């Protein structure tokens, strides 16, 4: 066995070392699909994970997931059901969001309370 083969064998048989990164404000069950999205550009958005996924994607500036969450919201709710509160202010999070969509997000509790204080 030559030197390079031995080095490769040592690498694969050696102790598994990895770094652990702590990302505050993002739960591990939400971070997993975000990382998978980074590699595959595919993500499973559900009613159950949408709110946390959207908040984490906004926090981490993952615009692709933010857009997919917005599309998910549009599919789940029609515009007519969400126009009761059309005068909600634009926030620094999504100033380009139309009023009906801000209304929906407000109803779902997607915006942090500080955005309305």
PDB file of C-alpha atoms in Angstrom:
ATOM      1  CA  UNK A   1       0.000   0.000   0.000  1.00  0.00           C
ATOM      2  CA  UNK A   2       1.489   3.339  -0.985  1.00  0.00           C
ATOM      3  CA  UNK A   3       1.482   6.532   1.053  1.00  0.00           C
ATOM      4  CA  UNK A   4      -1.586   8.088  -0.644  1.00  0.00           C
ATOM      5  CA  UNK A   5      -3.648   4.936  -0.272  1.00  0.00           C
ATOM      6  CA  UNK A   6      -2.773   4.805   3.418  1.00  0.00           C
ATOM      7  CA  UNK A   7      -3.715   8.468   3.869  1.00  0.00           C
ATOM      8  CA  UNK A   8      -7.102   7.879   2.227  1.00  0.00           C
ATOM      9  CA  UNK A   9      -7.671   4.805   4.356  1.00  0.00           C
ATOM     10  CA  UNK A  10      -6.803   6.781   7.488  1.00  0.00           C
ATOM     11  CA  UNK A  11      -9.226   9.511   6.477  1.00  0.00           C
ATOM     12  CA  UNK A  12     -12.111   7.082   5.969  1.00  0.00           C
ATOM     13  CA  UNK A  13     -11.358   4.982   9.040  1.00  0.00           C
ATOM     14  CA  UNK A  14     -10.404   7.816  11.335  1.00  0.00           C
ATOM     15  CA  UNK A  15     -12.686   9.406  13.872  1.00  0.00           C
ATOM     16  CA  UNK A  16     -15.631  11.199  12.389  1.00  0.00           C
ATOM     17  CA  UNK A  17     -15.174  14.847  13.112  1.00  0.00           C
ATOM     18  CA  UNK A  18     -17.621  17.513  12.160  1.00  0.00           C
ATOM     19  CA  UNK A  19     -18.360  21.046  13.137  1.00  0.00           C
ATOM     20  CA  UNK A  20     -21.583  21.998  14.830  1.00  0.00           C
ATOM     21  CA  UNK A  21     -22.987  25.389  13.969  1.00  0.00           C
ATOM     22  CA  UNK A  22     -25.644  27.012  16.072  1.00  0.00           C
ATOM     23  CA  UNK A  23     -28.028  29.224  14.168  1.00  0.00           C
ATOM     24  CA  UNK A  24     -30.084  31.160  16.654  1.00  0.00           C
ATOM     25  CA  UNK A  25     -33.829  31.590  16.097  1.00  0.00           C
ATOM     26  CA  UNK A  26     -34.058  28.603  13.713  1.00  0.00           C
ATOM     27  CA  UNK A  27     -35.160  25.170  14.924  1.00  0.00           C
ATOM     28  CA  UNK A  28     -33.251  22.155  13.652  1.00  0.00           C
ATOM     29  CA  UNK A  29     -36.397  20.615  12.143  1.00  0.00           C
ATOM     30  CA  UNK A  30     -36.733  23.758   9.987  1.00  0.00           C
ATOM     31  CA  UNK A  31     -33.033  23.999   9.176  1.00  0.00           C
ATOM     32  CA  UNK A  32     -32.997  20.509   7.655  1.00  0.00           C
ATOM     33  CA  UNK A  33     -35.355  21.345   4.726  1.00  0.00           C
ATOM     34  CA  UNK A  34     -33.560  24.659   4.185  1.00  0.00           C
ATOM     35  CA  UNK A  35     -30.243  22.834   3.776  1.00  0.00           C
ATOM     36  CA  UNK A  36     -31.876  20.250   1.521  1.00  0.00           C
ATOM     37  CA  UNK A  37     -33.297  23.104  -0.579  1.00  0.00           C
ATOM     38  CA  UNK A  38     -29.790  24.554  -0.929  1.00  0.00           C
ATOM     39  CA  UNK A  39     -28.654  21.325  -2.567  1.00  0.00           C
ATOM     40  CA  UNK A  40     -31.740  20.230  -4.506  1.00  0.00           C
ATOM     41  CA  UNK A  41     -33.870  23.380  -4.986  1.00  0.00           C
ATOM     42  CA  UNK A  42     -36.798  21.286  -3.747  1.00  0.00           C
ATOM     43  CA  UNK A  43     -38.706  21.699  -0.513  1.00  0.00           C
ATOM     44  CA  UNK A  44     -41.880  20.297   0.997  1.00  0.00           C
ATOM     45  CA  UNK A  45     -43.997  23.149   2.345  1.00  0.00           C
ATOM     46  CA  UNK A  46     -47.017  22.144   4.424  1.00  0.00           C
ATOM     47  CA  UNK A  47     -49.590  23.909   6.598  1.00  0.00           C
ATOM     48  CA  UNK A  48     -47.687  22.569   9.575  1.00  0.00           C
ATOM     49  CA  UNK A  49     -44.212  23.909   8.665  1.00  0.00           C
ATOM     50  CA  UNK A  50     -45.042  26.932   6.491  1.00  0.00           C
ATOM     51  CA  UNK A  51     -45.084  29.560   9.238  1.00  0.00           C
ATOM     52  CA  UNK A  52     -41.740  28.518  10.772  1.00  0.00           C
ATOM     53  CA  UNK A  53     -40.192  27.894   7.370  1.00  0.00           C
ATOM     54  CA  UNK A  54     -41.196  31.334   6.132  1.00  0.00           C
ATOM     55  CA  UNK A  55     -39.851  33.029   9.256  1.00  0.00           C
ATOM     56  CA  UNK A  56     -36.547  31.144   9.028  1.00  0.00           C
ATOM     57  CA  UNK A  57     -36.175  31.775   5.297  1.00  0.00           C
ATOM     58  CA  UNK A  58     -36.758  35.483   5.832  1.00  0.00           C
ATOM     59  CA  UNK A  59     -34.304  35.516   8.760  1.00  0.00           C
ATOM     60  CA  UNK A  60     -31.645  33.707   6.700  1.00  0.00           C
ATOM     61  CA  UNK A  61     -32.404  35.669   3.500  1.00  0.00           C
ATOM     62  CA  UNK A  62     -33.241  32.573   1.464  1.00  0.00           C
ATOM     63  CA  UNK A  63     -35.366  34.371  -1.121  1.00  0.00           C
ATOM     64  CA  UNK A  64     -36.233  31.216  -3.068  1.00  0.00           C
ATOM     65  CA  UNK A  65     -37.960  29.675  -0.060  1.00  0.00           C
ATOM     66  CA  UNK A  66     -39.653  32.980   0.797  1.00  0.00           C
ATOM     67  CA  UNK A  67     -41.119  33.058  -2.723  1.00  0.00           C
ATOM     68  CA  UNK A  68     -42.216  29.417  -2.500  1.00  0.00           C
ATOM     69  CA  UNK A  69     -43.917  30.111   0.837  1.00  0.00           C
ATOM     70  CA  UNK A  70     -45.725  33.082  -0.694  1.00  0.00           C
ATOM     71  CA  UNK A  71     -46.892  30.875  -3.560  1.00  0.00           C
ATOM     72  CA  UNK A  72     -48.057  28.293  -1.026  1.00  0.00           C
ATOM     73  CA  UNK A  73     -50.067  30.990   0.770  1.00  0.00           C
ATOM     74  CA  UNK A  74     -51.644  32.115  -2.481  1.00  0.00           C
ATOM     75  CA  UNK A  75     -52.720  28.565  -3.279  1.00  0.00           C
ATOM     76  CA  UNK A  76     -54.170  28.030   0.193  1.00  0.00           C
ATOM     77  CA  UNK A  77     -56.244  31.198   0.372  1.00  0.00           C
ATOM     78  CA  UNK A  78     -58.076  33.166  -2.249  1.00  0.00           C
ATOM     79  CA  UNK A  79     -57.843  36.934  -2.424  1.00  0.00           C
ATOM     80  CA  UNK A  80     -61.526  37.441  -1.504  1.00  0.00           C
ATOM     81  CA  UNK A  81     -61.054  35.750   1.880  1.00  0.00           C
ATOM     82  CA  UNK A  82     -58.164  37.980   2.866  1.00  0.00           C
ATOM     83  CA  UNK A  83     -59.251  41.539   2.129  1.00  0.00           C
ATOM     84  CA  UNK A  84     -60.744  42.488   5.502  1.00  0.00           C
ATOM     85  CA  UNK A  85     -57.587  44.233   6.692  1.00  0.00           C
ATOM     86  CA  UNK A  86     -56.191  45.828   3.568  1.00  0.00           C
ATOM     87  CA  UNK A  87     -54.778  48.877   5.311  1.00  0.00           C
ATOM     88  CA  UNK A  88     -51.985  47.040   7.104  1.00  0.00           C
ATOM     89  CA  UNK A  89     -48.738  48.964   6.797  1.00  0.00           C
ATOM     90  CA  UNK A  90     -45.916  47.679   4.657  1.00  0.00           C
ATOM     91  CA  UNK A  91     -43.120  46.461   6.868  1.00  0.00           C
ATOM     92  CA  UNK A  92     -39.391  46.498   6.425  1.00  0.00           C
ATOM     93  CA  UNK A  93     -39.660  42.730   5.883  1.00  0.00           C
ATOM     94  CA  UNK A  94     -41.782  42.819   2.691  1.00  0.00           C
ATOM     95  CA  UNK A  95     -42.591  46.345   1.553  1.00  0.00           C
ATOM     96  CA  UNK A  96     -43.513  45.003  -1.894  1.00  0.00           C
ATOM     97  CA  UNK A  97     -46.226  42.649  -0.597  1.00  0.00           C
ATOM     98  CA  UNK A  98     -49.715  43.602  -1.829  1.00  0.00           C
ATOM     99  CA  UNK A  99     -52.282  44.578   0.847  1.00  0.00           C
ATOM    100  CA  UNK A 100     -54.362  41.405   0.511  1.00  0.00           C
ATOM    101  CA  UNK A 101     -51.262  39.281   1.071  1.00  0.00           C
ATOM    102  CA  UNK A 102     -50.177  41.378   4.080  1.00  0.00           C
ATOM    103  CA  UNK A 103     -53.669  40.839   5.452  1.00  0.00           C
ATOM    104  CA  UNK A 104     -53.342  37.090   5.057  1.00  0.00           C
ATOM    105  CA  UNK A 105     -49.881  37.024   6.618  1.00  0.00           C
ATOM    106  CA  UNK A 106     -51.103  39.135   9.526  1.00  0.00           C
ATOM    107  CA  UNK A 107     -54.003  36.731  10.111  1.00  0.00           C
ATOM    108  CA  UNK A 108     -51.594  33.801  10.070  1.00  0.00           C
ATOM    109  CA  UNK A 109     -49.275  35.593  12.478  1.00  0.00           C
ATOM    110  CA  UNK A 110     -46.383  35.519  10.024  1.00  0.00           C
ATOM    111  CA  UNK A 111     -45.153  39.050  10.698  1.00  0.00           C
ATOM    112  CA  UNK A 112     -43.402  39.557  14.023  1.00  0.00           C
ATOM    113  CA  UNK A 113     -45.337  41.796  16.444  1.00  0.00           C
ATOM    114  CA  UNK A 114     -42.545  44.384  16.364  1.00  0.00           C
ATOM    115  CA  UNK A 115     -43.458  45.145  12.752  1.00  0.00           C
ATOM    116  CA  UNK A 116     -46.757  46.626  13.961  1.00  0.00           C
ATOM    117  CA  UNK A 117     -45.581  48.521  17.025  1.00  0.00           C
TER     118      UNK A 117
END
